[in-house]
Amino acid sequence: MRDADTNYEPRALWSVQRLSNEAGEALCGRFEREHFRNGGRYPIELRHILIAPVGYVLSEYAGNGGAGLGNLGACAAIIQRARLMISVPARQHYALEPLRVSSWGLRAISPPQMRHSADPHASEAFGVYRWDFPKDRRMAMPRNAAATFQLGTYAIQPDDGALGASVGTPGVRATIAVNEEGAGHHGSRAFPWNAHARTAAFLEVGETPDPAVHPFQPADGLGASVGGNGPPEEWPSQSQLRFRDYKLQEAARAGYNEVTGFAVALDQTALDEQLQTLAIANVAGSPVAPLGHRLPTRARADCGSQQWWWREGAPLSLVSPSHGPALVYDLPRPLWLHPGDTLELEMEIPPAPGDATTESIFQVGVSFCGYAMIRGV
Amino acid sequence: MSDYEGMIRAIELAQRNIHAGVIREPRIYFDSITTDADANDCASPADPDVFRNGEEYPVRLHAMTVAVLDPAVDERNIQRVGLRLSFHDSFYMRRDFIAVPAWHNKPVAASLPLSFGQSSWRFHTPFILSSRDAMAVRVALESAPANAKTATIAFTGVGLDSRRPYFKASSIALDNAAVVQLNPEDFRNDGDEPVLVFEMSLHVDGDSQANNPAGDIRDLLVDIRQVGNGTQAQWVNAVPGALCPAVLLGHKSGRAVVHEFPGEGLLWEPGEGLRVELAGLAAAGRDVAVGVALLGTIEVL
């Protein structure tokens, strides 16, 4: 039951790490500690761990092995062997043994698999990403308050004019919806639920990132694939559910409403088709990766803490624990991070027996999703 | 069971019946809506009474499923279709058309071996298959196949007294588009205890002569009725003569977009209905046949 003095806001602590090795050696990486610090004023209860390959354009590469292009499938396969060590510095480890990702009872949230006989390059059937807040962790939104959900830009290749323009249009259409319950405390006779939505948000193709600014580009051979820890440079107005949009869509609200979650539907069918024209051998016919793995996001409300719910630029897949392409693990007991606390996260991927890896670089994103407990605001 | 125990049980049943309703039975309200070719227009069912409670008792709707119906059409086109519902002049989720995938709030993806050819529906409220009752299940294919395809319908339940599992299934080879009825004896409760049926599964194979046995659940159409006790009514409410596409019964697992109504669902009193409207948000979403189904339970008092 909700405490009358307590409100909740979603929070996600995320980071992306590039793992590299020499053939036959283990892949190791330590995630940036500051990315997992609770820099706010309120304690955060972390309930889920999400893991996903970040930044890849293709799901699989139809070309031959050896010097083949990097792809999400190869990275995902590697993640199966990953072991995580989670620690609170100078205090304790989450577990004495590294957590093996392959041994987790993962939550089933994936979309239906595509039948690739007719459209071998198709990415997803639905393209939906969701975070549904449990009943005891919903965010109370008072009268006149609003939320914003913003999608960044994506990139394909260096902007040499050959393809950038054609890939950008018509490109990707997004629907952003923030769901809420009740019009006031009583709801309506017909539907006691509602949604604030931006229904035709067209994503822009972003500038080719400068490697000096965006150092985390996976070796997928397709150039500018944004999705690392560098700050996104653009938050186009056309791909946002803005505060103004939210307030203009008021239902007959008499008091506060409870925000029950959000959903983003990415229609990248046109992008899948346009990638088939890339002048790179065997890209045509290769399944395309979901764009949510490399689409920056940010969101916040203008009430409560007014903080961004996560560090700006989180890939959409890493903030979608209810439905999406990431691996989601529900912590058997939540982790609490009080203001100033941080987590240390190390990932090790041992080599397979007789390993002859064709990939020497993988890019993996990890996020901890949960809720900040807001009091007194 | 002794006379005393029987009397106690009858009393308990009567008490439950008074408060909770005598009969609860699944209901499906379905229609196929072709989105308008005009970018500035929307489409709604030709028959406004399809999405209406035409029975004498209240129906509680628990979920809505939406899918592109034509097996020859790319199922990704559902991303280009917008949807809204209206009920007593209130819109849900809002007045604008929201892309159908954004309604999807229940993961239903099955594992690869069955992902394409199966739907399963876990009833929100199980129904009772009494002793000597049977199920009359009619099936058909969307179009005549080149070679026969096998359809399988199954019901899963537990005995009300013994608590042991019951599994009733029937298969039939379909080589044309005619409606056929599965053998009711395969679904008959020959025991002396009622069976609480809580789940239904539907499956269709691929072309029997093809190397790839994976079927497309959009090929299969179905209608169901309980024979014996129950309401005796067809579960599927649609335009006359229409069967419900099996893909729209993929509430637990399948390939449809599934939207579970929050809370206790939506209550339809007798005569109430709602309006379903679809719009093509982009060219690929226009002039596309989209199936919409509302899944619920009728409560006969």
XYZ file of C-alpha atoms in Angstrom:
678
model
C 0.000 0.000 0.000
C 1.313 3.435 -0.921
C 2.652 5.591 1.857
C 0.914 8.959 1.635
C 4.189 10.822 2.166
C 6.213 8.891 -0.371
C 6.391 9.175 -4.112
C 8.440 7.088 -6.479
C 10.303 7.852 -9.647
C 11.941 5.404 -12.018
C 15.688 5.307 -12.020
C 18.235 3.512 -14.193
C 21.970 3.436 -13.570
C 23.640 2.406 -16.780
C 26.968 2.139 -18.483
C 28.465 0.764 -21.654
C 31.787 -0.967 -21.761
C 33.954 -2.017 -24.607
C 35.548 -5.395 -24.046
C 38.547 -6.427 -26.053
C 41.061 -9.211 -25.998
C 43.616 -11.052 -27.959
C 42.437 -14.270 -29.539
C 42.149 -17.018 -26.961
C 42.272 -14.734 -23.958
C 39.473 -13.687 -21.643
C 37.526 -10.530 -22.303
C 37.586 -8.300 -19.263
C 36.206 -4.940 -18.457
C 35.408 -2.812 -15.473
C 32.503 -0.466 -15.911
C 32.867 3.162 -14.955
C 32.120 3.360 -11.258
C 30.695 6.855 -11.381
C 27.989 5.690 -13.780
C 26.530 3.567 -11.011
C 26.635 6.204 -8.295
C 23.460 7.512 -6.756
C 24.173 11.171 -7.208
C 20.749 12.294 -6.066
C 19.241 13.165 -2.717
C 16.992 10.158 -2.433
C 17.613 6.452 -1.918
C 17.199 4.226 -4.935
C 15.827 0.700 -4.832
C 17.270 -1.349 -7.694
C 15.143 -4.294 -8.800
C 16.386 -5.381 -12.212
C 19.634 -5.887 -14.075
C 19.509 -5.426 -17.847
C 22.223 -6.506 -20.237
C 22.310 -5.846 -23.952
C 24.756 -5.439 -26.805
C 24.946 -1.750 -27.597
C 25.658 0.081 -30.806
C 25.339 -2.641 -33.431
C 23.595 -2.050 -36.725
C 23.155 -5.687 -37.724
C 21.755 -8.622 -35.749
C 23.658 -11.107 -37.793
C 26.077 -10.775 -40.614
C 25.335 -12.737 -43.747
C 28.902 -12.644 -44.906
C 31.557 -15.175 -44.284
C 33.419 -15.464 -41.016
C 36.941 -14.427 -40.541
C 36.983 -10.732 -41.231
C 33.220 -10.484 -41.025
C 31.461 -7.424 -39.724
C 30.732 -7.142 -36.055
C 27.123 -7.807 -35.222
C 24.728 -8.030 -32.330
C 24.346 -11.778 -32.623
C 28.024 -12.396 -32.090
C 28.041 -10.070 -29.104
C 24.917 -11.669 -27.674
C 26.497 -15.086 -28.017
C 29.503 -13.878 -26.109
C 27.302 -12.483 -23.333
C 26.142 -15.994 -22.595
C 29.572 -16.709 -21.162
C 29.735 -13.482 -19.208
C 30.329 -13.394 -15.498
C 29.494 -10.353 -13.433
C 31.016 -9.304 -10.162
C 28.933 -6.656 -8.425
C 30.366 -4.946 -5.381
C 29.741 -2.031 -3.114
C 33.196 -0.543 -2.723
C 34.859 -1.253 0.603
C 31.793 -3.034 1.907
C 30.738 -6.263 0.279
C 30.121 -8.196 -2.888
C 26.630 -8.979 -4.081
C 27.753 -12.603 -4.337
C 30.995 -14.315 -3.428
C 31.143 -15.992 -6.816
C 30.818 -14.175 -10.119
C 27.270 -14.270 -11.443
C 27.047 -16.279 -14.628
C 24.594 -14.695 -17.030
C 23.779 -18.054 -18.611
C 22.573 -19.351 -15.265
C 20.091 -16.602 -14.544
C 16.373 -17.181 -14.630
C 15.638 -14.391 -17.007
C 12.313 -12.723 -17.363
C 10.608 -13.485 -20.685
C 10.078 -10.103 -22.273
C 11.283 -10.564 -25.820
C 9.166 -9.839 -28.853
C 8.119 -12.609 -31.246
C 10.888 -13.862 -33.484
C 10.757 -12.919 -37.111
C 10.223 -15.379 -39.899
C 13.128 -14.465 -42.125
C 12.177 -16.450 -45.189
C 10.483 -13.584 -46.980
C 12.315 -10.682 -45.360
C 15.681 -11.895 -44.140
C 16.673 -8.436 -43.044
C 13.620 -7.732 -40.874
C 14.497 -6.521 -37.404
C 11.395 -6.936 -35.240
C 7.700 -7.662 -35.481
C 6.511 -4.990 -33.071
C 9.462 -2.752 -32.091
C 8.012 -2.050 -28.654
C 9.933 -1.090 -25.519
C 8.121 -0.812 -22.172
C 8.661 -0.133 -18.540
C 5.556 -0.840 -16.464
C 5.817 0.288 -12.870
C 4.455 -2.115 -10.251
C 1.448 -0.952 -8.311
C 3.459 -0.142 -5.212
C 6.036 1.903 -7.136
C 3.927 4.097 -9.359
C 4.723 7.751 -9.676
C 2.070 10.152 -8.448
C 1.703 13.025 -10.875
C -0.048 16.019 -9.319
C -2.352 18.382 -11.095
C -0.515 20.631 -13.564
C 2.588 18.463 -13.558
C 3.956 16.869 -16.701
C 6.598 14.458 -17.924
C 8.863 14.499 -20.929
C 10.361 11.562 -22.791
C 12.991 12.322 -25.381
C 14.651 10.240 -28.061
C 17.987 11.215 -29.540
C 19.397 10.678 -32.998
C 20.903 7.650 -34.669
C 23.595 7.325 -37.298
C 24.599 4.842 -39.934
C 27.629 5.912 -41.849
C 30.002 8.779 -42.165
C 28.154 11.622 -43.710
C 29.798 11.544 -47.074
C 26.559 12.244 -48.857
C 26.389 8.809 -50.389
C 23.784 7.344 -48.099
C 23.185 9.536 -45.076
C 20.412 11.547 -46.620
C 18.516 8.614 -48.054
C 18.722 6.662 -44.832
C 17.363 9.588 -42.876
C 14.123 9.871 -44.806
C 11.528 8.588 -44.182
C 13.535 6.774 -41.587
C 12.158 5.721 -38.273
C 8.818 6.651 -36.763
C 8.357 6.464 -33.018
C 5.304 6.500 -30.799
C 6.004 7.607 -27.241
C 3.307 6.992 -24.652
C 3.259 7.629 -20.920
C 0.462 5.631 -19.324
C -1.476 6.725 -16.288
C -4.312 5.473 -14.154
C -7.304 7.423 -13.099
C -8.675 10.834 -13.785
C -8.257 11.994 -10.263
C -9.008 9.416 -7.660
C -12.226 8.283 -9.174
C -11.526 7.543 -12.791
C -14.197 7.736 -15.385
C -17.119 5.412 -15.780
C -15.783 4.160 -19.070
C -12.012 3.960 -18.897
C -10.207 4.676 -15.658
C -6.907 4.846 -17.550
C -5.291 7.189 -20.030
C -2.111 7.853 -21.964
C -0.177 10.937 -22.907
C 1.392 10.267 -26.266
C 3.424 11.640 -29.114
C 2.208 9.552 -31.982
C 4.315 10.598 -34.951
C 7.812 11.272 -33.724
C 10.241 10.921 -36.592
C 13.785 10.241 -35.564
C 16.565 12.230 -37.097
C 19.787 10.914 -38.432
C 22.462 12.475 -36.304
C 25.811 13.900 -37.126
C 28.598 11.451 -37.601
C 30.119 11.245 -34.163
C 33.685 12.345 -33.789
C 35.629 9.432 -32.336
C 37.251 11.887 -29.975
C 33.842 12.744 -28.532
C 32.201 9.350 -28.969
C 34.937 6.885 -28.321
C 32.706 3.842 -28.039
C 32.049 2.709 -31.525
C 31.858 -1.022 -32.011
C 33.855 -2.638 -34.735
C 30.829 -3.352 -36.872
C 32.387 -1.937 -39.979
C 29.512 0.420 -40.518
C 31.151 3.481 -39.189
C 29.101 5.776 -37.085
C 27.014 3.674 -34.737
C 26.259 5.826 -31.736
C 25.525 4.177 -28.466
C 28.375 4.574 -26.056
C 28.962 6.717 -23.044
C 29.654 9.941 -24.902
C 27.049 12.646 -24.444
C 24.442 12.714 -27.189
C 24.558 16.010 -28.933
C 21.065 16.269 -30.227
C 17.595 15.963 -28.764
C 15.388 16.995 -31.660
C 12.074 18.479 -30.715
C 10.309 16.267 -33.214
C 11.244 13.088 -31.378
C 10.034 14.119 -27.931
C 6.945 13.915 -25.840
C 7.390 17.409 -24.465
C 6.055 18.923 -21.262
C 3.812 21.055 -23.394
C 2.404 18.052 -25.263
C 1.757 16.295 -21.976
C -0.148 19.211 -20.475
C -2.209 19.776 -23.597
C -3.459 16.203 -23.379
C -5.021 16.476 -19.962
C -7.854 14.168 -19.156
C -10.523 15.353 -16.767
C -8.063 15.370 -13.943
C -9.359 16.311 -10.543
C -6.312 15.535 -8.469
C -3.215 13.492 -8.804
C -2.845 10.610 -11.234
C -0.556 7.635 -10.991
C 1.842 7.158 -13.857
C 1.912 3.423 -14.530
C 4.779 3.338 -17.020
C 5.827 4.244 -20.500
C 6.035 2.598 -23.897
C 7.969 3.451 -27.024
C 7.109 1.805 -30.330
C 9.834 2.144 -32.953
C 8.792 1.480 -36.520
C 12.121 0.910 -38.249
C 10.721 -1.041 -41.178
C 11.816 1.657 -43.624
C 15.273 1.772 -42.081
C 15.555 -2.010 -42.462
C 14.762 -1.635 -46.135
C 17.114 1.241 -46.714
C 20.030 -0.547 -45.085
C 19.723 -3.106 -47.851
C 21.136 -0.500 -50.222
C 24.367 -0.019 -48.307
C 27.320 -0.597 -50.589
C 28.979 -3.020 -48.196
C 29.294 -6.650 -49.137
C 26.682 -8.975 -47.618
C 24.951 -6.312 -45.557
C 21.962 -6.778 -47.809
C 20.103 -9.785 -46.500
C 21.571 -9.566 -43.019
C 18.987 -9.182 -40.236
C 19.011 -5.679 -38.826
C 19.415 -5.124 -35.099
C 16.668 -3.389 -33.119
C 17.379 0.313 -33.106
C 16.603 0.520 -29.403
C 20.029 -0.914 -28.654
C 21.652 2.326 -29.809
C 19.009 5.012 -29.503
C 19.762 7.549 -26.751
C 16.967 8.497 -24.393
C 16.255 10.711 -21.431
C 13.121 11.398 -19.433
C 11.950 13.286 -16.373
C 8.984 14.961 -14.751
C 8.642 18.568 -13.704
C 7.497 17.532 -10.255
C 9.101 15.535 -7.489
C 12.877 15.509 -7.771
C 12.752 16.986 -11.310
C 15.875 14.990 -12.062
C 16.450 13.053 -15.233
C 15.351 9.525 -14.508
C 18.647 8.219 -15.812
C 21.946 9.639 -17.031
C 21.194 11.231 -20.382
C 21.761 9.070 -23.382
C 20.777 5.631 -22.081
C 20.049 3.218 -24.927
C 16.313 2.577 -25.013
C 16.761 -1.177 -24.574
C 18.558 -0.632 -21.250
C 15.613 1.252 -19.725
C 12.909 -1.182 -20.828
C 12.695 -3.977 -18.249
C 9.078 -4.918 -19.006
C 9.302 -5.533 -22.726
C 12.233 -5.268 -25.094
C 15.228 -7.074 -26.523
C 17.521 -6.823 -23.487
C 18.221 -9.619 -21.028
C 16.378 -8.840 -17.797
C 17.165 -10.379 -14.446
C 14.911 -9.656 -11.480
C 17.023 -9.363 -8.350
C 15.724 -11.774 -5.728
C 16.107 -8.978 -3.219
C 16.412 -5.350 -4.239
C 19.635 -3.446 -3.902
C 19.414 -0.149 -2.078
C 21.716 2.693 -3.032
C 21.604 5.599 -0.670
C 22.769 9.049 -1.743
C 26.456 8.854 -2.559
C 26.576 5.070 -2.754
C 27.905 3.443 -5.857
C 28.357 -0.006 -7.335
C 31.404 -1.500 -8.941
C 30.745 -3.790 -11.835
C 33.249 -6.032 -13.515
C 32.524 -8.299 -16.436
C 34.673 -11.210 -17.506
C 34.047 -13.415 -20.493
C 36.331 -16.438 -20.529
C 37.305 -17.813 -23.898
C 35.505 -20.847 -25.233
C 37.503 -24.072 -25.362
C 39.639 -24.020 -28.458
C 38.533 -20.472 -29.042
C 39.349 -18.913 -32.380
C 37.374 -15.732 -32.017
C 36.755 -13.641 -35.043
C 35.681 -10.729 -32.869
C 38.201 -8.941 -30.762
C 35.933 -6.136 -29.614
C 32.495 -6.314 -28.091
C 30.388 -3.534 -26.680
C 28.049 -4.403 -23.841
C 25.657 -2.240 -21.883
C 24.460 -2.978 -18.356
C 21.829 -1.101 -16.399
C 20.268 -1.395 -12.983
C 16.630 -0.334 -13.055
C 14.623 0.611 -10.012
C 12.861 3.405 -8.189
C 13.895 6.418 -6.204
C 11.943 6.970 -3.020
C 11.014 10.636 -2.869
C 9.862 12.165 0.358
C 9.043 15.652 1.327
C 8.739 17.052 -2.199
C -18.875 -38.635 -0.535
C -21.308 -39.065 2.311
C -24.738 -37.506 2.352
C -23.516 -35.010 4.868
C -20.517 -34.039 2.804
C -22.674 -33.777 -0.275
C -25.048 -31.477 1.522
C -22.209 -29.288 2.722
C -20.808 -29.077 -0.764
C -24.175 -28.183 -2.244
C -24.497 -25.416 0.300
C -21.058 -24.085 -0.505
C -21.777 -24.171 -4.198
C -25.019 -22.353 -3.710
C -23.324 -19.714 -1.616
C -20.627 -19.232 -4.211
C -23.215 -19.136 -6.946
C -25.157 -16.413 -5.251
C -22.168 -14.166 -4.798
C -19.998 -15.074 -7.744
C -22.387 -16.041 -10.504
C -23.594 -19.461 -11.569
C -21.848 -19.727 -14.904
C -18.717 -18.089 -16.189
C -17.808 -18.687 -19.778
C -15.268 -17.159 -22.147
C -16.378 -14.760 -24.816
C -14.594 -13.447 -27.912
C -15.698 -10.381 -29.842
C -13.893 -10.233 -33.168
C -13.910 -8.342 -36.394
C -11.581 -7.797 -39.324
C -11.154 -4.120 -40.139
C -9.445 -2.939 -43.291
C -7.675 0.329 -42.720
C -8.663 3.094 -45.032
C -6.564 3.831 -48.079
C -7.027 7.521 -47.397
C -4.408 8.932 -45.095
C -6.953 11.298 -43.611
C -9.585 8.772 -42.746
C -10.091 5.972 -40.262
C -11.908 2.666 -40.395
C -14.307 0.998 -38.003
C -16.281 -2.256 -38.126
C -18.950 -2.388 -40.806
C -21.312 -3.973 -38.286
C -21.415 -1.804 -35.160
C -22.984 -4.620 -33.152
C -19.945 -6.872 -33.331
C -18.299 -5.161 -30.406
C -21.407 -5.136 -28.285
C -22.709 -7.307 -25.497
C -25.797 -8.731 -27.129
C -26.547 -11.181 -24.333
C -28.618 -10.820 -21.217
C -25.784 -10.929 -18.746
C -22.746 -8.763 -18.063
C -19.439 -9.467 -19.740
C -16.108 -8.475 -18.278
C -13.459 -7.808 -20.896
C -9.913 -8.618 -19.842
C -7.785 -8.181 -22.930
C -7.634 -7.039 -26.513
C -5.575 -8.670 -29.251
C -4.658 -7.174 -32.597
C -2.862 -8.719 -35.555
C -2.451 -8.470 -39.303
C -4.612 -11.316 -40.559
C -3.542 -12.098 -44.099
C -0.690 -14.653 -43.980
C 0.622 -13.194 -47.226
C 1.013 -9.729 -45.708
C 4.091 -8.712 -43.731
C 3.071 -8.834 -40.088
C 5.340 -5.867 -39.409
C 2.719 -3.694 -41.066
C 0.961 -3.657 -37.694
C 3.530 -1.022 -36.736
C 1.927 1.335 -39.241
C -1.581 1.005 -37.893
C -3.001 3.271 -35.220
C -5.821 2.283 -32.870
C -8.226 3.922 -30.492
C -11.272 2.751 -28.589
C -14.246 4.811 -27.545
C -16.840 3.885 -24.964
C -19.590 6.190 -23.813
C -17.798 9.144 -25.402
C -14.545 8.456 -23.609
C -11.497 7.612 -25.650
C -8.919 5.017 -24.735
C -6.017 5.365 -24.562
C -6.534 8.817 -25.959
C -8.227 10.651 -28.820
C -5.213 10.305 -31.099
C -4.503 7.053 -32.864
C -1.669 5.334 -31.066
C 0.453 2.827 -32.972
C -0.749 -0.692 -32.209
C 2.599 -1.957 -30.840
C 2.462 0.705 -28.136
C -0.622 -1.069 -26.793
C 1.323 -4.293 -26.324
C 1.739 -4.777 -22.567
C 2.016 -8.533 -22.148
C 4.983 -10.561 -23.408
C 3.639 -13.495 -25.398
C 6.537 -14.663 -27.532
C 6.842 -18.438 -27.581
C 10.047 -20.346 -28.142
C 11.236 -20.772 -31.694
C 9.847 -24.282 -32.437
C 6.281 -23.118 -31.797
C 6.606 -19.407 -32.283
C 4.939 -19.265 -35.668
C 2.259 -21.914 -35.558
C 0.697 -21.737 -32.105
C -1.598 -19.600 -30.015
C -2.580 -20.262 -26.455
C -5.187 -18.556 -24.322
C -5.219 -18.794 -20.561
C -8.757 -17.925 -19.543
C -9.015 -15.161 -17.024
C -11.761 -17.181 -15.355
C -11.744 -20.946 -15.930
C -14.987 -22.545 -17.006
C -16.543 -25.768 -15.809
C -16.783 -28.717 -18.171
C -19.373 -30.763 -16.395
C -19.734 -34.518 -16.552
C -20.948 -35.625 -19.989
C -20.299 -32.184 -21.410
C -18.310 -31.779 -24.613
C -16.911 -28.977 -26.709
C -18.087 -28.258 -30.225
C -15.083 -26.781 -31.981
C -15.241 -25.731 -35.607
C -12.104 -24.938 -37.576
C -11.226 -23.780 -41.045
C -8.248 -22.514 -42.974
C -8.016 -18.966 -44.173
C -7.601 -20.197 -47.737
C -7.382 -23.533 -49.497
C -3.852 -24.886 -49.154
C -1.794 -26.555 -51.825
C -1.417 -29.542 -49.523
C -3.165 -30.546 -46.321
C -2.370 -28.826 -43.050
C -3.086 -30.316 -39.655
C -4.918 -28.247 -37.073
C -4.892 -29.165 -33.395
C -7.073 -27.723 -30.646
C -6.495 -28.618 -27.006
C -8.040 -27.774 -23.647
C -6.221 -28.144 -20.344
C -7.862 -28.383 -16.964
C -7.944 -30.016 -13.547
C -10.557 -32.170 -11.898
C -12.647 -30.258 -9.405
C -12.618 -33.167 -6.950
C -9.482 -35.111 -7.743
C -7.344 -32.120 -8.729
C -5.720 -34.293 -11.357
C -4.895 -32.766 -14.729
C -7.114 -33.265 -17.752
C -5.977 -32.799 -21.311
C -8.490 -32.878 -24.135
C -7.218 -32.513 -27.683
C -8.255 -33.194 -31.223
C -6.535 -32.903 -34.591
C -7.761 -32.834 -38.141
C -6.152 -32.561 -41.553
C -7.528 -29.654 -43.569
C -7.077 -29.629 -47.321
C -9.573 -26.928 -48.240
C -11.158 -23.823 -46.789
C -14.397 -25.487 -45.674
C -15.489 -25.249 -42.052
C -15.301 -28.592 -40.295
C -16.109 -29.659 -36.771
C -13.624 -31.555 -34.712
C -14.828 -34.779 -33.156
C -16.754 -33.714 -30.028
C -15.942 -37.024 -28.383
C -12.320 -35.931 -28.153
C -13.457 -33.097 -25.912
C -16.020 -34.986 -23.902
C -15.825 -35.256 -20.142
C -16.573 -38.914 -19.609
C -15.765 -38.871 -15.931
C -18.022 -38.164 -13.019
C -16.302 -35.045 -11.805
C -16.478 -31.583 -13.287
C -13.297 -30.339 -14.904
C -12.099 -26.816 -14.399
C -10.711 -25.848 -17.803
C -8.237 -23.014 -17.644
C -6.368 -22.993 -20.908
C -6.831 -23.523 -24.609
C -4.148 -24.065 -27.244
C -4.421 -23.861 -31.009
C -1.845 -25.054 -33.483
C -1.526 -25.456 -37.226
C 1.212 -27.215 -39.152
C 2.887 -26.023 -42.287
C 2.283 -27.527 -45.686
C 2.409 -31.299 -45.253
C 4.643 -31.636 -48.298
C 7.089 -28.933 -47.286
C 10.377 -29.574 -45.556
C 9.719 -26.803 -43.073
C 6.900 -27.953 -40.777
C 6.428 -24.553 -39.172
C 2.950 -23.293 -39.854
C 1.448 -19.844 -39.684
C -1.188 -19.514 -37.004
C -2.848 -16.809 -39.077
C -3.978 -19.604 -41.391
C -6.349 -21.043 -38.805
C -9.890 -19.940 -37.933
C -11.929 -21.283 -35.022
C -15.252 -21.152 -33.201
C -16.071 -22.822 -29.896
C -19.178 -23.787 -27.964
C -19.757 -25.866 -24.866
C -22.327 -28.617 -25.257
C -24.224 -29.718 -22.168
C -24.080 -27.227 -19.381
C -22.952 -23.694 -19.861
C -24.772 -21.119 -21.917
C -24.830 -23.254 -25.094
C -23.910 -20.105 -26.998
C -21.031 -19.696 -29.428
C -18.120 -18.059 -27.751
C -17.236 -16.037 -30.838
C -19.319 -12.946 -31.539
C -18.574 -11.753 -35.047
C -20.332 -10.987 -38.271
C -22.641 -13.859 -39.176
C -20.766 -16.862 -40.438
C -17.326 -15.602 -39.461
C -14.894 -17.643 -37.414
C -12.246 -16.050 -35.242
C -8.626 -16.149 -36.436
C -6.625 -18.287 -34.061
C -3.847 -15.703 -33.969
C -6.157 -13.429 -31.984
C -6.468 -16.029 -29.230
C -2.750 -15.788 -28.467
C -3.284 -14.135 -25.103
C -0.770 -16.291 -23.243
C 1.531 -17.014 -26.172
C 1.315 -16.210 -29.831
C 2.003 -13.530 -32.377
C -0.649 -10.931 -31.730
C -0.275 -7.610 -29.998
C -1.857 -8.207 -26.599
C -3.238 -5.417 -24.468
C -4.469 -6.394 -21.040
C -6.934 -3.918 -19.667
C -5.623 -2.652 -16.349
C -7.215 -3.567 -13.077
C -10.343 -5.678 -13.238
C -10.904 -5.007 -16.915
C -13.853 -3.415 -18.589
C -17.402 -4.318 -17.568
C -20.065 -4.479 -20.287
C -23.605 -4.473 -19.104
C -26.125 -6.016 -21.515
C -26.424 -3.822 -24.567
C -23.240 -1.894 -23.999
C -20.546 -1.857 -26.623
C -17.521 0.059 -27.696
C -16.241 1.490 -30.933
C -12.959 0.328 -32.414
C -11.253 2.577 -34.925
C -8.100 1.994 -36.930
C -6.055 4.371 -39.033
C -3.099 3.820 -41.319
C -0.199 5.847 -39.955
C 1.913 5.308 -43.059
C 1.455 3.901 -46.517
C 2.175 0.318 -45.505
C -0.513 0.522 -42.848
C -3.275 1.531 -45.230
C -5.640 -0.871 -46.921
C -4.516 -3.636 -44.585
C -6.891 -6.156 -43.005
C -6.322 -6.038 -39.261
C -8.076 -8.322 -36.812
C -9.179 -6.983 -33.459
C -10.533 -9.238 -30.747
C -11.786 -8.520 -27.268
C -11.429 -11.431 -24.851
C -13.637 -11.627 -21.818
C -15.908 -13.646 -19.582
C -19.676 -13.650 -19.392
C -21.112 -13.957 -15.914
C -24.506 -15.629 -15.901
C -26.236 -15.032 -12.621
